[in-house]
PDB file of C-alpha atoms and ligand atoms in Angstrom:
ATOM      1  CA  ILE A   1      42.316 251.079  76.393  1.00 38.00           C
ATOM      2  CA  ALA A   2      45.482 251.168  78.523  1.00 40.00           C
ATOM      3  CA  TRP A   3      43.360 251.823  81.599  1.00 38.00           C
ATOM      4  CA  ILE A   4      41.075 248.896  80.800  1.00 37.00           C
ATOM      5  CA  ALA A   5      44.068 246.687  80.125  1.00 36.00           C
ATOM      6  CA  SER A   6      45.608 247.506  83.475  1.00 36.00           C
ATOM      7  CA  VAL A   7      42.340 246.773  85.296  1.00 34.00           C
ATOM      8  CA  VAL A   8      42.068 243.437  83.498  1.00 34.00           C
ATOM      9  CA  CYS A   9      45.682 242.772  84.396  1.00 33.00           C
ATOM     10  CA  VAL A  10      45.055 243.503  88.086  1.00 34.00           C
ATOM     11  CA  LEU A  11      41.924 241.333  88.038  1.00 36.00           C
ATOM     12  CA  ALA A  12      43.936 238.566  86.419  1.00 36.00           C
ATOM     13  CA  LEU A  13      46.569 238.816  89.157  1.00 38.00           C
ATOM     14  CA  PHE A  14      43.989 238.832  91.950  1.00 39.00           C
ATOM     15  CA  PRO A  15      40.977 237.091  90.431  1.00 40.00           C
ATOM     16  CA  ALA A  16      39.595 235.785  93.659  1.00 50.00           C
ATOM     17  CA  VAL A  17      39.459 238.860  95.857  1.00 48.00           C
ATOM     18  CA  ALA A  18      36.376 240.990  96.185  1.00 51.00           C
ATOM     19  CA  LYS A  19      35.716 243.793  98.628  1.00 51.00           C
ATOM     20  CA  ALA A  20      32.100 243.828  99.630  1.00 58.00           C
ATOM     21  CA  ASP A  21      29.596 245.599 101.738  1.00 89.00           C
ATOM     22  CA  ASN A  22      26.210 243.916 101.730  1.00 96.00           C
ATOM     23  CA  PRO A  23      25.454 241.766  99.903  1.00 97.00           C
ATOM     24  CA  ILE A  24      28.749 239.959 100.391  1.00 98.00           C
ATOM     25  CA  VAL A  25      28.826 238.574  96.848  1.00 97.00           C
ATOM     26  CA  GLN A  26      27.776 241.018  94.165  1.00 96.00           C
ATOM     27  CA  HIS A  27      28.505 239.246  90.864  1.00 96.00           C
ATOM     28  CA  ILE A  28      26.373 236.120  91.257  1.00 97.00           C
ATOM     29  CA  TYR A  29      23.302 235.255  93.304  1.00 98.00           C
ATOM     30  CA  THR A  30      24.029 233.319  96.496  1.00 98.00           C
ATOM     31  CA  ALA A  31      21.785 231.811  99.170  1.00 98.00           C
ATOM     32  CA  ASP A  32      21.694 229.784 102.362  1.00 98.00           C
ATOM     33  CA  PRO A  33      24.822 231.039 104.168  1.00 99.00           C
ATOM     34  CA  ALA A  34      26.714 228.668 106.472  1.00 99.00           C
ATOM     35  CA  PRO A  35      29.767 230.350 108.033  1.00 99.00           C
ATOM     36  CA  LEU A  36      32.624 228.400 109.644  1.00 99.00           C
ATOM     37  CA  VAL A  37      35.522 229.887 111.635  1.00 98.00           C
ATOM     38  CA  HIS A  38      38.791 228.029 111.079  1.00 98.00           C
ATOM     39  CA  ASN A  39      42.405 229.088 111.648  1.00 98.00           C
ATOM     40  CA  GLY A  40      41.708 232.820 111.782  1.00 98.00           C
ATOM     41  CA  ARG A  41      39.430 232.947 108.747  1.00 98.00           C
ATOM     42  CA  VAL A  42      35.716 232.815 108.148  1.00 98.00           C
ATOM     43  CA  TYR A  43      34.754 230.284 105.497  1.00 98.00           C
ATOM     44  CA  LEU A  44      31.347 230.992 104.053  1.00 98.00           C
ATOM     45  CA  TYR A  45      29.532 228.127 102.349  1.00 99.00           C
ATOM     46  CA  THR A  46      26.592 229.126 100.154  1.00 99.00           C
ATOM     47  CA  GLY A  47      24.229 227.888  97.533  1.00 98.00           C
ATOM     48  CA  HIS A  48      24.075 229.420  94.063  1.00 98.00           C
ATOM     49  CA  ASP A  49      20.819 230.687  92.568  1.00 98.00           C
ATOM     50  CA  GLU A  50      21.368 230.356  88.832  1.00 96.00           C
ATOM     51  CA  ASP A  51      18.396 232.120  87.330  1.00 84.00           C
ATOM     52  CA  GLY A  52      15.331 234.118  88.201  1.00 77.00           C
ATOM     53  CA  SER A  53      12.663 231.727  87.042  1.00 81.00           C
ATOM     54  CA  THR A  54       9.748 230.631  89.132  1.00 84.00           C
ATOM     55  CA  ASN A  55      11.611 227.955  91.029  1.00 92.00           C
ATOM     56  CA  PHE A  56      15.020 227.337  92.564  1.00 96.00           C
ATOM     57  CA  THR A  57      17.697 226.549  89.995  1.00 96.00           C
ATOM     58  CA  MET A  58      20.548 225.346  92.179  1.00 98.00           C
ATOM     59  CA  ARG A  59      23.194 222.924  90.920  1.00 98.00           C
ATOM     60  CA  GLU A  60      26.280 223.734  92.958  1.00 98.00           C
ATOM     61  CA  TRP A  61      27.570 225.167  96.196  1.00 98.00           C
ATOM     62  CA  ARG A  62      30.216 227.879  96.559  1.00 98.00           C
ATOM     63  CA  VAL A  63      32.904 228.779  99.119  1.00 98.00           C
ATOM     64  CA  TRP A  64      34.166 232.227 100.095  1.00 98.00           C
ATOM     65  CA  SER A  65      36.554 233.243 102.855  1.00 98.00           C
ATOM     66  CA  SER A  66      37.736 236.317 104.703  1.00 98.00           C
ATOM     67  CA  ALA A  67      40.186 237.229 107.444  1.00 98.00           C
ATOM     68  CA  ASP A  68      38.563 240.605 108.128  1.00 97.00           C
ATOM     69  CA  MET A  69      34.875 240.304 107.161  1.00 97.00           C
ATOM     70  CA  VAL A  70      35.470 242.967 104.494  1.00 96.00           C
ATOM     71  CA  ASN A  71      37.644 241.401 101.801  1.00 96.00           C
ATOM     72  CA  TRP A  72      36.305 238.079 100.577  1.00 97.00           C
ATOM     73  CA  THR A  73      38.184 235.481  98.533  1.00 98.00           C
ATOM     74  CA  ASP A  74      36.200 233.457  95.997  1.00 98.00           C
ATOM     75  CA  HIS A  75      37.129 229.774  96.222  1.00 98.00           C
ATOM     76  CA  GLY A  76      34.763 228.783  93.454  1.00 98.00           C
ATOM     77  CA  SER A  77      32.538 225.732  93.541  1.00 98.00           C
ATOM     78  CA  PRO A  78      34.282 222.747  95.153  1.00 98.00           C
ATOM     79  CA  MET A  79      31.079 220.699  95.390  1.00 98.00           C
ATOM     80  CA  SER A  80      28.081 220.294  93.101  1.00 98.00           C
ATOM     81  CA  LEU A  81      25.307 217.867  92.251  1.00 98.00           C
ATOM     82  CA  ALA A  82      27.865 215.975  90.163  1.00 98.00           C
ATOM     83  CA  THR A  83      29.780 215.173  93.368  1.00 98.00           C
ATOM     84  CA  PHE A  84      26.883 212.916  94.386  1.00 98.00           C
ATOM     85  CA  SER A  85      26.230 210.294  91.695  1.00 98.00           C
ATOM     86  CA  TRP A  86      22.866 209.509  93.294  1.00 98.00           C
ATOM     87  CA  ALA A  87      21.648 213.144  93.259  1.00 98.00           C
ATOM     88  CA  SER A  88      19.554 214.617  90.472  1.00 98.00           C
ATOM     89  CA  SER A  89      18.726 218.211  91.447  1.00 98.00           C
ATOM     90  CA  ASN A  90      18.183 220.788  94.166  1.00 98.00           C
ATOM     91  CA  ALA A  91      21.562 221.732  95.664  1.00 98.00           C
ATOM     92  CA  TRP A  92      19.881 223.340  98.646  1.00 98.00           C
ATOM     93  CA  ALA A  93      20.992 224.638 102.023  1.00 98.00           C
ATOM     94  CA  GLY A  94      24.004 222.894 103.557  1.00 98.00           C
ATOM     95  CA  HIS A  95      26.309 223.232 106.528  1.00 98.00           C
ATOM     96  CA  THR A  96      30.038 222.550 106.899  1.00 99.00           C
ATOM     97  CA  ILE A  97      31.770 221.579 110.129  1.00 98.00           C
ATOM     98  CA  ALA A  98      35.373 220.680 110.948  1.00 98.00           C
ATOM     99  CA  ARG A  99      36.530 217.745 113.051  1.00 98.00           C
ATOM    100  CA  ASN A 100      40.145 216.603 113.529  1.00 97.00           C
ATOM    101  CA  GLY A 101      41.309 218.435 110.414  1.00 97.00           C
ATOM    102  CA  THR A 102      38.564 217.071 108.160  1.00 98.00           C
ATOM    103  CA  PHE A 103      35.692 219.117 106.776  1.00 99.00           C
ATOM    104  CA  TYR A 104      32.207 217.649 106.474  1.00 99.00           C
ATOM    105  CA  TRP A 105      29.656 219.415 104.273  1.00 99.00           C
ATOM    106  CA  TYR A 106      26.099 218.157 104.830  1.00 99.00           C
ATOM    107  CA  VAL A 107      23.725 219.011 101.991  1.00 99.00           C
ATOM    108  CA  PRO A 108      20.149 218.264 100.933  1.00 98.00           C
ATOM    109  CA  VAL A 109      19.589 217.118  97.359  1.00 98.00           C
ATOM    110  CA  THR A 110      16.975 215.172  95.459  1.00 98.00           C
ATOM    111  CA  ASN A 111      17.734 211.453  95.330  1.00 98.00           C
ATOM    112  CA  ARG A 112      17.372 210.479  91.653  1.00 98.00           C
ATOM    113  CA  THR A 113      16.145 206.986  92.581  1.00 98.00           C
ATOM    114  CA  THR A 114      13.456 207.887  95.091  1.00 98.00           C
ATOM    115  CA  GLY A 115      12.677 211.427  93.952  1.00 98.00           C
ATOM    116  CA  ARG A 116      12.802 212.533  97.579  1.00 98.00           C
ATOM    117  CA  MET A 117      15.063 215.008  99.322  1.00 98.00           C
ATOM    118  CA  ALA A 118      17.935 213.274 101.071  1.00 98.00           C
ATOM    119  CA  ILE A 119      21.028 214.442 102.935  1.00 98.00           C
ATOM    120  CA  GLY A 120      24.487 213.654 101.630  1.00 98.00           C
ATOM    121  CA  VAL A 121      27.928 214.369 103.076  1.00 98.00           C
ATOM    122  CA  GLY A 122      30.841 215.886 101.222  1.00 99.00           C
ATOM    123  CA  VAL A 123      34.264 215.423 102.806  1.00 98.00           C
ATOM    124  CA  SER A 124      37.600 217.169 102.319  1.00 98.00           C
ATOM    125  CA  ASP A 125      40.882 217.740 104.133  1.00 98.00           C
ATOM    126  CA  SER A 126      40.666 221.438 103.242  1.00 98.00           C
ATOM    127  CA  PRO A 127      37.937 223.964 104.045  1.00 98.00           C
ATOM    128  CA  THR A 128      37.955 224.951 100.382  1.00 98.00           C
ATOM    129  CA  GLY A 129      37.813 221.438  99.017  1.00 98.00           C
ATOM    130  CA  PRO A 130      37.632 219.758  96.659  1.00 97.00           C
ATOM    131  CA  PHE A 131      34.947 217.724  98.382  1.00 98.00           C
ATOM    132  CA  ARG A 132      34.103 214.133  97.528  1.00 98.00           C
ATOM    133  CA  ASP A 133      31.029 212.090  98.376  1.00 99.00           C
ATOM    134  CA  ALA A 134      31.837 210.458 101.716  1.00 98.00           C
ATOM    135  CA  LEU A 135      29.359 207.612 101.397  1.00 98.00           C
ATOM    136  CA  GLY A 136      28.225 207.157  97.805  1.00 98.00           C
ATOM    137  CA  ARG A 137      24.657 207.237  99.127  1.00 98.00           C
ATOM    138  CA  PRO A 138      22.573 209.481 101.387  1.00 98.00           C
ATOM    139  CA  LEU A 139      23.496 209.692 105.059  1.00 98.00           C
ATOM    140  CA  VAL A 140      19.814 210.008 105.861  1.00 98.00           C
ATOM    141  CA  GLU A 141      16.686 210.291 103.768  1.00 98.00           C
ATOM    142  CA  ASN A 142      13.207 211.218 104.932  1.00 98.00           C
ATOM    143  CA  GLY A 143      12.196 213.807 102.361  1.00 98.00           C
ATOM    144  CA  GLU A 144      13.258 216.708 104.588  1.00 98.00           C
ATOM    145  CA  ILE A 145      15.956 219.342 104.180  1.00 98.00           C
ATOM    146  CA  ASP A 146      18.403 221.874 105.632  1.00 98.00           C
ATOM    147  CA  PRO A 147      20.988 219.925 107.658  1.00 99.00           C
ATOM    148  CA  ALA A 148      22.992 221.661 110.390  1.00 98.00           C
ATOM    149  CA  ALA A 149      25.706 219.940 112.411  1.00 98.00           C
ATOM    150  CA  PHE A 150      26.850 220.732 115.941  1.00 98.00           C
ATOM    151  CA  ILE A 151      29.606 219.201 118.113  1.00 98.00           C
ATOM    152  CA  ASP A 152      29.019 219.532 121.831  1.00 98.00           C
ATOM    153  CA  ASP A 153      31.790 220.066 124.402  1.00 98.00           C
ATOM    154  CA  THR A 154      31.526 216.369 125.227  1.00 97.00           C
ATOM    155  CA  GLY A 155      32.562 215.531 121.657  1.00 98.00           C
ATOM    156  CA  GLN A 156      29.113 214.194 120.819  1.00 98.00           C
ATOM    157  CA  ALA A 157      28.048 215.460 117.397  1.00 98.00           C
ATOM    158  CA  TYR A 158      24.490 216.026 116.264  1.00 98.00           C
ATOM    159  CA  LEU A 159      22.840 216.584 112.923  1.00 99.00           C
ATOM    160  CA  TYR A 160      19.635 218.631 112.873  1.00 99.00           C
ATOM    161  CA  TRP A 161      17.405 219.132 109.861  1.00 99.00           C
ATOM    162  CA  GLY A 162      13.815 219.350 108.726  1.00 98.00           C
ATOM    163  CA  ASN A 163      10.866 220.950 107.009  1.00 98.00           C
ATOM    164  CA  PRO A 164       8.072 220.587 108.060  1.00 97.00           C
ATOM    165  CA  ASN A 165       9.374 218.636 111.064  1.00 98.00           C
ATOM    166  CA  LEU A 166      12.540 219.146 113.075  1.00 98.00           C
ATOM    167  CA  TRP A 167      14.805 216.124 113.434  1.00 98.00           C
ATOM    168  CA  TYR A 168      18.103 215.277 115.030  1.00 98.00           C
ATOM    169  CA  VAL A 169      20.385 212.287 115.100  1.00 98.00           C
ATOM    170  CA  ARG A 170      23.544 211.579 117.084  1.00 98.00           C
ATOM    171  CA  LEU A 171      26.467 211.404 114.684  1.00 98.00           C
ATOM    172  CA  ASN A 172      29.289 208.994 115.382  1.00 98.00           C
ATOM    173  CA  ALA A 173      32.823 210.336 115.759  1.00 98.00           C
ATOM    174  CA  ASP A 174      33.461 209.580 112.066  1.00 98.00           C
ATOM    175  CA  MET A 175      30.776 212.217 111.272  1.00 98.00           C
ATOM    176  CA  ILE A 176      29.463 210.099 108.388  1.00 98.00           C
ATOM    177  CA  SER A 177      27.397 207.560 110.312  1.00 98.00           C
ATOM    178  CA  PHE A 178      25.028 207.776 113.229  1.00 98.00           C
ATOM    179  CA  SER A 179      23.793 205.875 116.255  1.00 96.00           C
ATOM    180  CA  GLY A 180      20.136 205.262 116.915  1.00 97.00           C
ATOM    181  CA  SER A 181      17.344 206.493 114.724  1.00 97.00           C
ATOM    182  CA  PRO A 182      16.462 210.018 113.614  1.00 98.00           C
ATOM    183  CA  THR A 183      14.378 211.562 116.382  1.00 98.00           C
ATOM    184  CA  GLN A 184      11.738 214.244 116.039  1.00 98.00           C
ATOM    185  CA  ILE A 185      12.040 217.268 118.280  1.00 98.00           C
ATOM    186  CA  PRO A 186       8.535 218.003 119.584  1.00 97.00           C
ATOM    187  CA  LEU A 187       7.297 221.158 117.876  1.00 98.00           C
ATOM    188  CA  THR A 188       5.388 222.699 120.768  1.00 97.00           C
ATOM    189  CA  THR A 189       4.258 226.298 120.812  1.00 97.00           C
ATOM    190  CA  ALA A 190       6.205 226.783 124.064  1.00 98.00           C
ATOM    191  CA  GLY A 191       9.302 225.634 122.249  1.00 98.00           C
ATOM    192  CA  PHE A 192       8.880 227.212 118.846  1.00 98.00           C
ATOM    193  CA  GLY A 193       6.227 229.925 119.085  1.00 98.00           C
ATOM    194  CA  THR A 194       2.681 230.056 117.782  1.00 97.00           C
ATOM    195  CA  ARG A 195       1.774 230.192 114.105  1.00 96.00           C
ATOM    196  CA  THR A 196      -1.669 231.412 113.191  1.00 90.00           C
ATOM    197  CA  GLY A 197      -3.906 230.283 110.363  1.00 84.00           C
ATOM    198  CA  ASN A 198      -2.351 226.885 109.620  1.00 86.00           C
ATOM    199  CA  PRO A 199      -3.684 224.167 111.946  1.00 84.00           C
ATOM    200  CA  SER A 200      -1.397 221.547 110.401  1.00 89.00           C
ATOM    201  CA  ARG A 201       1.654 223.591 111.456  1.00 93.00           C
ATOM    202  CA  PRO A 202       0.926 225.111 114.868  1.00 94.00           C
ATOM    203  CA  THR A 203       4.419 226.447 115.557  1.00 98.00           C
ATOM    204  CA  LEU A 204       6.561 229.027 113.833  1.00 98.00           C
ATOM    205  CA  TYR A 205       9.289 226.524 112.935  1.00 98.00           C
ATOM    206  CA  GLU A 206       9.629 226.278 109.159  1.00 98.00           C
ATOM    207  CA  GLU A 207      13.183 225.172 108.245  1.00 98.00           C
ATOM    208  CA  ALA A 208      16.895 226.077 108.369  1.00 98.00           C
ATOM    209  CA  PRO A 209      17.915 225.178 111.946  1.00 99.00           C
ATOM    210  CA  TRP A 210      21.266 226.578 113.165  1.00 99.00           C
ATOM    211  CA  VAL A 211      22.311 225.092 116.506  1.00 98.00           C
ATOM    212  CA  TYR A 212      25.178 226.250 118.706  1.00 98.00           C
ATOM    213  CA  LYS A 213      26.169 226.683 122.350  1.00 98.00           C
ATOM    214  CA  ARG A 214      27.154 229.905 124.093  1.00 98.00           C
ATOM    215  CA  ASN A 215      27.859 230.376 127.789  1.00 98.00           C
ATOM    216  CA  GLY A 216      26.243 227.057 128.644  1.00 98.00           C
ATOM    217  CA  LEU A 217      23.035 227.799 126.731  1.00 98.00           C
ATOM    218  CA  TYR A 218      22.038 225.996 123.517  1.00 98.00           C
ATOM    219  CA  TYR A 219      20.563 228.129 120.729  1.00 99.00           C
ATOM    220  CA  ASN A 220      18.410 226.939 117.827  1.00 99.00           C
ATOM    221  CA  VAL A 221      17.997 229.737 115.292  1.00 99.00           C
ATOM    222  CA  PHE A 222      15.585 228.973 112.455  1.00 98.00           C
ATOM    223  CA  ALA A 223      13.521 230.311 109.566  1.00 98.00           C
ATOM    224  CA  ALA A 224       9.971 230.923 110.775  1.00 98.00           C
ATOM    225  CA  GLU A 225       6.514 230.828 109.251  1.00 97.00           C
ATOM    226  CA  CYS A 226       6.842 230.765 105.492  1.00 94.00           C
ATOM    227  CA  CYS A 227       5.972 232.785 103.460  1.00 92.00           C
ATOM    228  CA  SER A 228       7.650 235.158 103.690  1.00 95.00           C
ATOM    229  CA  GLU A 229       9.940 233.916 106.412  1.00 97.00           C
ATOM    230  CA  PHE A 230      11.445 235.713 109.351  1.00 98.00           C
ATOM    231  CA  ILE A 231      14.243 234.487 111.612  1.00 98.00           C
ATOM    232  CA  ALA A 232      13.437 233.415 115.156  1.00 98.00           C
ATOM    233  CA  TYR A 233      15.141 231.394 117.872  1.00 99.00           C
ATOM    234  CA  SER A 234      14.706 229.090 120.819  1.00 98.00           C
ATOM    235  CA  THR A 235      17.054 228.127 123.621  1.00 98.00           C
ATOM    236  CA  ALA A 236      17.505 224.990 125.717  1.00 98.00           C
ATOM    237  CA  PRO A 237      19.616 223.627 128.570  1.00 98.00           C
ATOM    238  CA  GLY A 238      20.813 220.779 126.347  1.00 98.00           C
ATOM    239  CA  PRO A 239      21.368 219.969 122.661  1.00 98.00           C
ATOM    240  CA  THR A 240      18.114 218.057 122.340  1.00 98.00           C
ATOM    241  CA  GLY A 241      15.955 220.430 124.357  1.00 98.00           C
ATOM    242  CA  PRO A 242      13.603 221.097 125.930  1.00 98.00           C
ATOM    243  CA  TRP A 243      13.427 224.232 123.787  1.00 98.00           C
ATOM    244  CA  THR A 244      11.896 227.531 124.858  1.00 98.00           C
ATOM    245  CA  TYR A 245      10.829 230.038 122.228  1.00 98.00           C
ATOM    246  CA  ARG A 246      12.727 233.350 122.573  1.00 98.00           C
ATOM    247  CA  GLY A 247      11.317 235.499 119.776  1.00 98.00           C
ATOM    248  CA  THR A 248      12.250 237.174 116.521  1.00 98.00           C
ATOM    249  CA  ILE A 249      15.810 237.984 115.482  1.00 98.00           C
ATOM    250  CA  MET A 250      15.293 239.312 111.959  1.00 98.00           C
ATOM    251  CA  PRO A 251      11.773 240.460 110.978  1.00 98.00           C
ATOM    252  CA  ARG A 252      10.295 239.861 107.531  1.00 97.00           C
ATOM    253  CA  GLN A 253      12.206 242.189 105.231  1.00 96.00           C
ATOM    254  CA  GLY A 254      13.425 242.287 101.676  1.00 93.00           C
ATOM    255  CA  ARG A 255      12.452 240.662  98.404  1.00 95.00           C
ATOM    256  CA  SER A 256      13.120 237.004  99.201  1.00 97.00           C
ATOM    257  CA  PHE A 257      10.290 234.878 100.576  1.00 97.00           C
ATOM    258  CA  THR A 258      12.877 232.686 102.330  1.00 98.00           C
ATOM    259  CA  ASN A 259      15.585 233.604 104.767  1.00 98.00           C
ATOM    260  CA  HIS A 260      18.309 231.432 106.243  1.00 98.00           C
ATOM    261  CA  PRO A 261      20.432 232.102 109.357  1.00 98.00           C
ATOM    262  CA  GLY A 262      24.041 231.443 110.319  1.00 98.00           C
ATOM    263  CA  ILE A 263      25.744 232.827 113.438  1.00 98.00           C
ATOM    264  CA  ILE A 264      29.426 232.926 114.433  1.00 98.00           C
ATOM    265  CA  ASP A 265      31.789 234.681 116.805  1.00 98.00           C
ATOM    266  CA  PHE A 266      34.934 235.892 115.052  1.00 98.00           C
ATOM    267  CA  LYS A 267      37.817 238.020 116.349  1.00 98.00           C
ATOM    268  CA  GLY A 268      35.787 239.388 119.272  1.00 97.00           C
ATOM    269  CA  SER A 269      32.551 240.156 117.435  1.00 97.00           C
ATOM    270  CA  SER A 270      29.345 238.250 116.738  1.00 98.00           C
ATOM    271  CA  TYR A 271      27.966 238.031 113.205  1.00 98.00           C
ATOM    272  CA  PHE A 272      24.548 237.123 111.832  1.00 98.00           C
ATOM    273  CA  PHE A 273      24.457 235.849 108.229  1.00 98.00           C
ATOM    274  CA  TYR A 274      21.232 235.728 106.210  1.00 98.00           C
ATOM    275  CA  HIS A 275      19.990 236.125 102.641  1.00 98.00           C
ATOM    276  CA  ASN A 276      17.666 238.458 100.791  1.00 98.00           C
ATOM    277  CA  GLY A 277      16.998 239.749  97.289  1.00 97.00           C
ATOM    278  CA  ALA A 278      19.182 242.845  97.457  1.00 96.00           C
ATOM    279  CA  LEU A 279      21.038 242.665  94.125  1.00 96.00           C
ATOM    280  CA  PRO A 280      19.469 244.073  90.960  1.00 95.00           C
ATOM    281  CA  GLY A 281      17.031 241.446  89.720  1.00 94.00           C
ATOM    282  CA  GLY A 282      16.863 240.038  93.235  1.00 96.00           C
ATOM    283  CA  SER A 283      13.898 237.888  94.256  1.00 96.00           C
ATOM    284  CA  GLY A 284      13.036 234.723  96.128  1.00 97.00           C
ATOM    285  CA  PHE A 285      14.887 232.756  93.449  1.00 97.00           C
ATOM    286  CA  THR A 286      17.773 235.194  92.923  1.00 97.00           C
ATOM    287  CA  ARG A 287      19.028 235.737  96.430  1.00 98.00           C
ATOM    288  CA  SER A 288      22.096 237.286  98.014  1.00 98.00           C
ATOM    289  CA  VAL A 289      23.956 236.458 101.201  1.00 98.00           C
ATOM    290  CA  ALA A 290      24.580 239.283 103.655  1.00 98.00           C
ATOM    291  CA  VAL A 291      25.893 239.739 107.184  1.00 98.00           C
ATOM    292  CA  GLU A 292      25.334 242.023 110.182  1.00 97.00           C
ATOM    293  CA  ARG A 293      27.550 242.438 113.240  1.00 97.00           C
ATOM    294  CA  PHE A 294      25.622 242.324 116.510  1.00 98.00           C
ATOM    295  CA  THR A 295      26.069 242.196 120.274  1.00 98.00           C
ATOM    296  CA  TYR A 296      24.259 239.743 122.521  1.00 98.00           C
ATOM    297  CA  ASN A 297      22.223 241.287 125.306  1.00 98.00           C
ATOM    298  CA  ALA A 298      23.736 240.865 128.773  1.00 98.00           C
ATOM    299  CA  ASN A 299      21.293 238.037 129.570  1.00 97.00           C
ATOM    300  CA  GLY A 300      22.282 236.084 126.438  1.00 98.00           C
ATOM    301  CA  THR A 301      19.242 236.996 124.371  1.00 98.00           C
ATOM    302  CA  ILE A 302      19.731 238.134 120.785  1.00 98.00           C
ATOM    303  CA  PRO A 303      18.660 241.652 119.775  1.00 98.00           C
ATOM    304  CA  THR A 304      16.499 242.441 116.770  1.00 98.00           C
ATOM    305  CA  ILE A 305      18.732 242.599 113.700  1.00 98.00           C
ATOM    306  CA  ASN A 306      17.618 244.456 110.580  1.00 97.00           C
ATOM    307  CA  MET A 307      18.889 244.066 107.024  1.00 97.00           C
ATOM    308  CA  THR A 308      21.149 246.926 105.917  1.00 93.00           C
ATOM    309  CA  THR A 309      20.141 246.266 102.320  1.00 83.00           C
ATOM    310  CA  ALA A 310      17.136 244.259 101.306  1.00 73.00           C
TER     311      ALA A 310
HETATM  312  O1  FUB B   1      17.692 227.395  98.885  1.00 55.75           O
HETATM  313  C1  FUB B   1      16.685 226.413  98.821  1.00 55.75           C
HETATM  314  C2  FUB B   1      15.889 226.391 100.102  1.00 55.75           C
HETATM  315  O2  FUB B   1      15.332 227.673 100.346  1.00 55.75           O
HETATM  316  C3  FUB B   1      16.689 226.105 101.354  1.00 55.75           C
HETATM  317  O3  FUB B   1      16.974 224.755 101.536  1.00 55.75           O
HETATM  318  C4  FUB B   1      15.813 226.706 102.391  1.00 55.75           C
HETATM  319  O4  FUB B   1      16.461 226.902 103.633  1.00 55.75           O
HETATM  320  C5  FUB B   1      15.402 228.003 101.733  1.00 55.75           C
HETATM  321  O5  FUB B   1      16.381 228.989 101.908  1.00 55.75           O
END
């Protein structure tokens, strides 16, 4: 009893610290990782799979952080469907980006009025929230999902998203409005690889774009060819293309029929975040976020990365 009491006491003193191998979070199911490096820490934004039924049960998003990629602090759920009065369900894959000390969390949810997926923006002056609805309405709505933001060296920001199409729009400096109309990125087989057996979707692009720039080259890493998905990527000389397909990063592995990429550089290493069904009871609807360290090839291509647990 004394031993149990002391453990409870220690947990009570440090309730938010967990030391993890893969999967990173081992006490709840998490999905759709979106890592952000800020002030010497990695902030990891995830979804939360709440049960193992035959569909996604996702009502909130979660935040975790680490200074060493080993010990992770649980910051709880600073944003949920309730944050967006116009949202009814489906707290799916989001992405958080920082600009001038403000944090913008773009998320897809079902619009209760239209019944379609729409993208909202949570905003906070802290990476751990709390986040509030920046607009009180969707930023953009076309029934498609999986927003990912990117700020180019010029200061121009972009929002990418889409399934089955791939869209982008130029965000204004306020990050909560945009100029021009959403534009479709042409899904050519040269740009996004060749899918077989589905004439309506000729390329591998499925969903979950993750766009960034490294050594002058723009990368678009995405979930390919559902189901089950693998992770592939394309590169381009500019943020809007033209994209050239570069191949597979993470092959089909594990017990989740989806996968979802996020890539960062942190303290001299590169990290690839993804999800799978590695926890007990794991499946396509009870997923877990994991991470692998990797090294770019000398020519900037990305090596094959395998799951350490699946
Ligand atoms: O988590 C719900 C959906 O599954 C996401 O929006 C997709 O990227 C896939 O991971």
